[in-house]
Amino acid sequence: MESTPEISENRLQSELVLLLKNLHAKEREGDRMRLPEARDLLQAHLSLDFADYFKFLKRYSYVMINRRDQSLLLTETGRRVAQGKADDEFTRDLREHFQHLLTEEAGFIDLGDGEEEFEKIAPTEDTEGNPKGSAPEPPPPQQRRQQPQAAQSKGSKLDARFTKYDAIGSGGIGTVYRGRHNTLLVDVAIKEIKELFSYFNFLQRTEVVRHLKETVERMAALQHPLIVRIYDCNTEIAHPFFVMDYMPGGNLRQRLESESKPSSTDKLVVFTQVLYALDYAHRKGVVHGNLKPENILFDECGNAHLCDFGMTSLLKTDSSRPVPQLVTGSIAYLSPEQMRDRMMANAQTDIYSLGIILYEMLTGRIPGRRSPLPSESAPDVPKGVDELFEKMTEDEPEKRYPDFDAVLNDFYEKIDGAEFLKKGKVVLFGGLDDEAPGQT
């Protein structure tokens, strides 16, 4: 009889989250995954039998099953965990159900520093009156040079340059924290690559670190006002990280889910800004490869900025072990050719993904095969958007636009550009020649 494999709490949690993420991705496509489909897709990536995970998720009401067609439905609790919001209750449930299997952590790269990845800590006051877990309010400009570092709010120092505070976002690759530049005394965002190792144990640390360094260097070379700037990185420590602009306006996903919905005109302005950012990046030879609403961030003025170019390259591996189909929860935005080869990324895949985002922004849903055109779902959407969307999301790559410059040209040809050319709406560039950039 085959012995039960040694299993750790970390591994169980990451595999359960992986399962829930797959169900959530299917749900966001307007569909449900059937029990046999989920088993066939994920069994190769699980330490235990698929049935053991399903029993747990059903017992503690993270999923429900339709007995007639065996389709799986996430409960609100399960959806929260799939979105990276697991809490202490999830951990307690896991320990209770799998207590007969849990052993000491074995066979994992030691990246731990005692932090719980999903821990939520209520702010408390330190001796200076600043809330712990969030960066201190910046002092007035005239006071910044005189303020001693000792007066800063307490946080977790990454190194002499940066202090890390509360988590502001997380995903399958890492967690983003609000941070502070200790010399310049400005807020920054710090992305730690940590979850990636616990979600997918097929990855080699040396491979991830090498790809991370290459990816961050490419992102840092992109100097465009609508692309999040990279300031620094450190790949020589247990939890590699890179530092970028802090965007206080949140991301597009949060805006789409908020109760106050922006107008179609405002949504098309966001679309236009992302078009210009991608056109610039592609001209520089940098493809995004993983476009989704979570990667479109907003500054305090409401301008859209693109981040996380090329992050899927961190998942490249020389291992012969199978790689999970779902990596970072963005399956709804993948082109047909990316569904066949997750590592594929080029101009046409980015164009397809942005077309899906355009439709979701304007209608509130992911498009399906029989979905109505954008103007049919939202009467205030110009009809010219329909043709734009259809060409961006053609199944065959050669039928899509050849590049983002062609998308921009068609956009201004098919849609009255007056609203999108008002001063302050969008930064426009003449290209990569010697002409000075201007704001139109």
Coordinates of N, CA and C in Angstrom, one line a residue, residues 244-394:
M244 N 8.3 50.6 -7.0 CA 7.7 51.4 -8.1 C 6.9 52.5 -7.5
D245 N 6.3 53.3 -8.5 CA 5.4 54.4 -8.1 C 4.3 53.9 -7.3
Y246 N 3.9 54.7 -6.3 CA 2.7 54.4 -5.5 C 1.5 55.0 -6.2
M247 N 0.5 54.3 -6.5 CA -0.7 54.8 -7.2 C -1.9 54.8 -6.2
P248 N -2.2 56.0 -5.7 CA -3.3 56.1 -4.6 C -4.7 55.9 -5.2
G249 N -4.9 55.9 -6.5 CA -6.2 55.8 -7.1 C -6.7 54.3 -7.2
G250 N -6.0 53.3 -6.8 CA -6.4 51.9 -6.9 C -6.2 51.4 -8.3
N251 N -6.9 50.3 -8.6 CA -6.8 49.7 -10.0 C -8.1 49.7 -10.7
L252 N -8.1 49.3 -12.0 CA -9.3 49.3 -12.8 C -10.3 48.3 -12.3
R253 N -9.9 47.1 -11.7 CA -10.8 46.1 -11.2 C -11.7 46.8 -10.1
Q254 N -11.0 47.5 -9.2 CA -11.7 48.1 -8.1 C -12.8 49.1 -8.6
R255 N -12.4 49.9 -9.7 CA -13.3 50.8 -10.2 C -14.5 50.2 -10.9
L256 N -14.2 49.1 -11.6 CA -15.3 48.4 -12.3 C -16.3 47.8 -11.2
E257 N -15.8 47.4 -10.1 CA -16.7 46.8 -9.0 C -17.3 47.8 -8.1
S258 N -16.9 49.1 -8.2 CA -17.4 50.1 -7.3 C -18.8 50.5 -7.6
E259 N -19.5 51.1 -6.7 CA -20.9 51.5 -7.0 C -21.0 52.7 -7.9
S260 N -20.0 53.6 -7.8 CA -20.0 54.8 -8.6 C -19.4 54.5 -9.9
K261 N -20.2 54.3 -11.0 CA -19.7 53.9 -12.3 C -19.3 55.1 -13.1
P262 N -18.1 55.2 -13.7 CA -17.7 56.3 -14.6 C -18.5 56.2 -15.9
S263 N -18.6 57.3 -16.6 CA -19.3 57.3 -17.9 C -18.5 56.6 -18.9
S264 N -19.2 56.3 -20.0 CA -18.5 55.6 -21.1 C -17.4 56.5 -21.7
T265 N -17.6 57.8 -21.7 CA -16.6 58.7 -22.2 C -15.3 58.5 -21.3
D266 N -15.5 58.5 -20.0 CA -14.3 58.4 -19.1 C -13.7 57.0 -19.3
K267 N -14.4 56.0 -19.5 CA -13.9 54.7 -19.8 C -13.1 54.6 -21.1
L268 N -13.5 55.3 -22.1 CA -12.8 55.4 -23.3 C -11.5 56.2 -23.2
V269 N -11.5 57.2 -22.3 CA -10.3 57.9 -22.0 C -9.3 57.0 -21.4
V270 N -9.7 56.2 -20.4 CA -8.8 55.2 -19.9 C -8.2 54.2 -20.9
F271 N -9.1 53.8 -21.8 CA -8.7 52.9 -22.9 C -7.7 53.6 -23.8
T272 N -7.9 54.9 -24.1 CA -6.9 55.6 -24.9 C -5.6 55.7 -24.2
Q273 N -5.6 56.0 -22.9 CA -4.3 56.1 -22.2 C -3.5 54.8 -22.2
V274 N -4.2 53.7 -22.0 CA -3.6 52.4 -22.1 C -3.0 52.1 -23.5
L275 N -3.8 52.5 -24.5 CA -3.3 52.4 -25.9 C -2.0 53.1 -26.1
Y276 N -1.9 54.3 -25.6 CA -0.6 55.1 -25.8 C 0.5 54.4 -25.0
A277 N 0.2 53.9 -23.8 CA 1.3 53.3 -23.0 C 1.8 52.0 -23.7
L278 N 0.9 51.2 -24.3 CA 1.2 50.0 -24.9 C 1.9 50.2 -26.3
D279 N 1.5 51.3 -27.0 CA 2.1 51.6 -28.3 C 3.6 52.0 -28.0
Y280 N 3.8 52.8 -27.0 CA 5.2 53.1 -26.6 C 6.0 51.9 -26.2
A281 N 5.5 51.1 -25.4 CA 6.2 49.9 -24.9 C 6.6 49.0 -26.0
H282 N 5.6 48.7 -26.9 CA 5.9 47.8 -28.1 C 6.9 48.4 -29.0
R283 N 6.9 49.7 -29.2 CA 8.0 50.4 -30.0 C 9.3 50.2 -29.4
K284 N 9.4 50.1 -28.1 CA 10.6 49.8 -27.4 C 11.0 48.3 -27.3
G285 N 10.1 47.5 -27.9 CA 10.4 46.1 -27.9 C 9.9 45.3 -26.6
V286 N 9.0 45.9 -25.8 CA 8.6 45.3 -24.6 C 7.1 45.0 -24.7
V287 N 6.8 43.7 -24.6 CA 5.4 43.2 -24.6 C 4.9 43.0 -23.2
H288 N 3.6 43.2 -23.0 CA 3.1 43.0 -21.6 C 2.9 41.6 -21.3
G289 N 2.0 40.9 -22.0 CA 1.8 39.5 -21.9 C 0.8 39.0 -20.9
N290 N 0.3 39.9 -20.0 CA -0.6 39.5 -19.0 C -1.6 40.7 -18.6
L291 N -2.1 41.3 -19.7 CA -3.0 42.5 -19.4 C -4.3 42.0 -18.7
K292 N -4.7 42.8 -17.7 CA -5.9 42.6 -17.0 C -6.2 43.8 -16.2
P293 N -7.4 44.0 -15.7 CA -7.8 45.3 -15.0 C -6.9 45.5 -13.8
E294 N -6.4 44.5 -13.1 CA -5.6 44.7 -11.9 C -4.3 45.3 -12.3
N295 N -3.8 45.3 -13.5 CA -2.6 45.9 -13.9 C -2.7 47.3 -14.5
I296 N -3.9 47.9 -14.4 CA -4.1 49.2 -14.8 C -4.4 50.0 -13.5
L297 N -3.5 50.9 -13.1 CA -3.6 51.6 -11.9 C -3.8 53.1 -12.1
F298 N -4.3 53.8 -11.1 CA -4.7 55.2 -11.3 C -3.9 56.1 -10.3
D299 N -3.5 57.2 -10.8 CA -2.8 58.2 -9.9 C -3.9 59.0 -9.2
E300 N -3.4 60.0 -8.4 CA -4.4 60.8 -7.6 C -5.3 61.7 -8.5
C301 N -4.8 61.9 -9.8 CA -5.6 62.7 -10.7 C -6.6 61.9 -11.6
G302 N -6.5 60.6 -11.5 CA -7.4 59.7 -12.2 C -6.8 59.2 -13.5
N303 N -5.5 59.5 -13.8 CA -4.9 59.0 -15.0 C -4.5 57.5 -14.9
A304 N -4.7 56.8 -16.0 CA -4.4 55.3 -15.9 C -2.9 55.1 -16.2
H305 N -2.3 54.2 -15.5 CA -0.9 53.8 -15.6 C -0.8 52.3 -15.7
L306 N 0.0 51.8 -16.6 CA 0.1 50.4 -16.8 C 1.3 49.8 -16.0
C307 N 1.2 48.7 -15.4 CA 2.3 48.1 -14.6 C 2.5 46.6 -15.0
D308 N 3.5 46.0 -14.4 CA 3.8 44.6 -14.4 C 4.0 44.0 -15.9
F309 N 4.8 44.7 -16.6 CA 5.1 44.2 -18.0 C 6.0 42.9 -17.8
G310 N 5.6 41.9 -18.6 CA 6.4 40.7 -18.7 C 6.6 39.8 -17.5
M311 N 5.6 40.0 -16.5 CA 5.8 39.2 -15.3 C 5.6 37.7 -15.4
T312 N 4.9 37.3 -16.5 CA 4.7 35.9 -16.7 C 6.0 35.2 -17.0
S313 N 7.0 35.9 -17.4 CA 8.3 35.3 -17.6 C 8.9 34.7 -16.4
L314 N 8.4 35.1 -15.2 CA 8.9 34.5 -14.0 C 8.5 33.0 -13.9
L315 N 7.5 32.6 -14.7 CA 7.1 31.2 -14.6 C 7.8 30.3 -15.6
K316 N 8.7 30.8 -16.3 CA 9.5 29.9 -17.2 C 10.3 29.0 -16.4
T317 N 10.3 27.7 -16.8 CA 11.1 26.7 -16.1 C 11.6 25.7 -17.0
D318 N 12.8 25.1 -16.7 CA 13.4 24.0 -17.4 C 12.9 22.7 -17.0
S319 N 12.0 22.7 -15.9 CA 11.5 21.5 -15.4 C 10.6 20.7 -16.4
S320 N 10.6 19.4 -16.3 CA 9.8 18.6 -17.1 C 8.4 18.4 -16.5
R321 N 8.2 18.8 -15.3 CA 6.9 18.6 -14.6 C 5.9 19.5 -15.2
P322 N 4.6 19.1 -15.2 CA 3.5 19.9 -15.9 C 3.3 21.2 -15.1
V323 N 3.0 22.2 -15.9 CA 2.7 23.5 -15.4 C 1.2 23.8 -15.3
P324 N 0.7 24.3 -14.2 CA -0.7 24.6 -14.1 C -1.3 25.5 -15.2
Q325 N -2.5 25.3 -15.6 CA -3.1 26.1 -16.7 C -3.3 27.5 -16.3
L326 N -3.7 27.7 -15.0 CA -4.0 29.0 -14.5 C -2.8 29.5 -13.7
V327 N -2.3 30.7 -14.0 CA -1.2 31.2 -13.3 C -1.5 32.4 -12.4
T328 N -2.0 33.4 -12.9 CA -2.2 34.6 -12.1 C -3.7 35.1 -12.2
G329 N -4.6 34.2 -12.4 CA -6.0 34.6 -12.4 C -6.5 35.4 -13.6
S330 N -5.8 35.4 -14.7 CA -6.1 36.3 -15.8 C -6.6 35.5 -17.0
I331 N -7.1 34.3 -16.8 CA -7.4 33.4 -18.0 C -8.5 34.0 -18.8
A332 N -9.4 34.9 -18.3 CA -10.4 35.5 -19.1 C -9.9 36.4 -20.2
Y333 N -8.7 36.9 -20.0 CA -8.1 37.9 -20.9 C -7.1 37.3 -21.9
L334 N -6.9 36.0 -21.8 CA -5.9 35.3 -22.7 C -6.5 35.1 -24.1
S335 N -5.6 35.3 -25.1 CA -6.0 35.1 -26.5 C -6.1 33.6 -26.7
P336 N -6.7 33.1 -27.8 CA -6.8 31.7 -28.0 C -5.4 31.0 -28.1
E337 N -4.5 31.7 -28.7 CA -3.1 31.1 -28.9 C -2.4 31.1 -27.5
Q338 N -2.7 32.0 -26.6 CA -2.1 31.9 -25.2 C -2.7 30.8 -24.4
M339 N -4.0 30.4 -24.7 CA -4.6 29.3 -24.1 C -3.9 28.0 -24.5
R340 N -3.3 28.0 -25.6 CA -2.5 26.8 -26.1 C -1.1 26.9 -25.6
D341 N -0.5 28.1 -25.5 CA 0.8 28.2 -25.0 C 0.9 29.5 -24.1
R342 N 0.9 29.2 -22.8 CA 0.8 30.3 -21.8 C 1.9 31.3 -21.9
M343 N 3.1 30.8 -22.4 CA 4.3 31.7 -22.4 C 4.3 32.6 -23.7
M344 N 3.3 32.4 -24.6 CA 3.3 33.2 -25.8 C 2.9 34.6 -25.4
A345 N 3.6 35.6 -26.0 CA 3.3 37.0 -25.8 C 3.9 37.8 -26.9
N346 N 3.0 38.6 -27.6 CA 3.4 39.4 -28.7 C 2.4 40.5 -28.9
A347 N 2.5 41.3 -29.9 CA 1.6 42.5 -30.1 C 0.2 42.0 -30.2
Q348 N 0.0 40.9 -30.9 CA -1.4 40.4 -31.1 C -2.1 39.9 -29.9
T349 N -1.3 39.3 -29.0 CA -1.9 38.8 -27.7 C -2.3 40.0 -26.8
D350 N -1.4 41.0 -26.8 CA -1.7 42.2 -26.0 C -3.0 42.9 -26.6
I351 N -3.1 43.0 -27.9 CA -4.2 43.7 -28.5 C -5.5 42.9 -28.2
Y352 N -5.5 41.6 -28.2 CA -6.6 40.8 -27.9 C -7.0 41.0 -26.4
S353 N -6.1 41.0 -25.5 CA -6.4 41.2 -24.1 C -7.0 42.5 -23.8
L354 N -6.5 43.6 -24.5 CA -7.0 44.9 -24.2 C -8.4 45.0 -24.8
G355 N -8.7 44.3 -25.9 CA -10.0 44.3 -26.5 C -11.0 43.7 -25.5
I356 N -10.7 42.7 -24.8 CA -11.5 42.1 -23.8 C -11.8 43.1 -22.6
I357 N -10.7 43.8 -22.2 CA -10.8 44.7 -21.1 C -11.7 45.9 -21.6
L358 N -11.6 46.3 -22.8 CA -12.5 47.4 -23.4 C -13.9 47.0 -23.2
Y359 N -14.2 45.8 -23.6 CA -15.6 45.3 -23.6 C -16.1 45.3 -22.1
E360 N -15.3 44.7 -21.2 CA -15.7 44.6 -19.8 C -15.9 46.0 -19.2
M361 N -15.0 47.0 -19.6 CA -15.2 48.3 -19.0 C -16.5 48.9 -19.4
L362 N -16.9 48.7 -20.7 CA -18.1 49.4 -21.3 C -19.4 48.7 -20.9
T363 N -19.3 47.3 -20.7 CA -20.6 46.6 -20.4 C -20.7 46.0 -19.1
G364 N -19.5 45.9 -18.4 CA -19.6 45.3 -17.0 C -19.4 43.8 -17.0
R365 N -19.2 43.1 -18.2 CA -19.0 41.7 -18.2 C -18.0 41.3 -19.2
I366 N -17.5 40.1 -19.1 CA -16.5 39.5 -20.0 C -17.3 39.0 -21.2
P367 N -16.9 39.3 -22.5 CA -17.6 38.9 -23.6 C -17.6 37.4 -23.9
G368 N -18.6 36.8 -24.4 CA -18.7 35.4 -24.8 C -19.0 35.3 -26.3
R369 N -19.1 34.1 -26.8 CA -19.4 33.9 -28.2 C -20.6 34.6 -28.7
R370 N -21.7 34.6 -27.9 CA -22.9 35.2 -28.3 C -23.3 36.5 -27.6
S371 N -22.3 37.2 -27.1 CA -22.5 38.4 -26.4 C -22.9 39.5 -27.3
P372 N -23.8 40.4 -26.9 CA -24.1 41.6 -27.8 C -22.9 42.5 -27.9
L373 N -22.9 43.3 -29.0 CA -21.9 44.3 -29.2 C -21.9 45.3 -28.1
P374 N -20.7 46.0 -27.9 CA -20.7 47.0 -26.8 C -21.8 48.0 -26.9
S375 N -22.1 48.6 -28.1 CA -23.1 49.6 -28.2 C -24.5 49.1 -28.0
E376 N -24.7 47.8 -28.1 CA -26.0 47.2 -27.9 C -26.2 47.0 -26.4
S377 N -25.1 46.9 -25.6 CA -25.3 46.7 -24.1 C -25.3 48.1 -23.4
A378 N -24.6 49.0 -24.0 CA -24.5 50.4 -23.4 C -24.8 51.4 -24.5
P379 N -26.0 52.0 -24.4 CA -26.5 52.9 -25.5 C -25.6 54.1 -25.7
D380 N -24.8 54.5 -24.7 CA -24.0 55.7 -24.8 C -22.6 55.4 -25.5
V381 N -22.4 54.2 -25.8 CA -21.1 53.8 -26.4 C -21.2 54.0 -27.9
P382 N -20.2 54.8 -28.5 CA -20.3 55.0 -30.0 C -20.2 53.7 -30.7
K383 N -21.0 53.6 -31.8 CA -21.0 52.4 -32.6 C -19.7 52.0 -33.2
G384 N -18.8 53.0 -33.4 CA -17.5 52.7 -33.9 C -16.7 51.8 -33.0
V385 N -17.0 51.8 -31.8 CA -16.3 50.9 -30.8 C -16.5 49.5 -31.2
D386 N -17.7 49.1 -31.7 CA -18.0 47.7 -32.0 C -17.0 47.2 -33.0
E387 N -16.8 47.9 -34.1 CA -15.8 47.4 -35.1 C -14.4 47.3 -34.5
L388 N -14.1 48.3 -33.7 CA -12.7 48.2 -33.0 C -12.6 47.0 -32.2
F389 N -13.6 46.7 -31.3 CA -13.6 45.6 -30.4 C -13.5 44.3 -31.2
E390 N -14.3 44.1 -32.3 CA -14.4 42.9 -33.0 C -13.0 42.6 -33.7
K391 N -12.4 43.6 -34.2 CA -11.1 43.4 -34.9 C -10.0 43.1 -33.9
M392 N -10.0 43.7 -32.7 CA -9.0 43.5 -31.7 C -9.1 42.0 -31.1
T393 N -10.3 41.5 -31.2 CA -10.5 40.1 -30.5 C -10.8 39.0 -31.5
E394 N -10.3 39.2 -32.8 CA -10.4 38.1 -33.7 C -9.7 36.9 -33.2

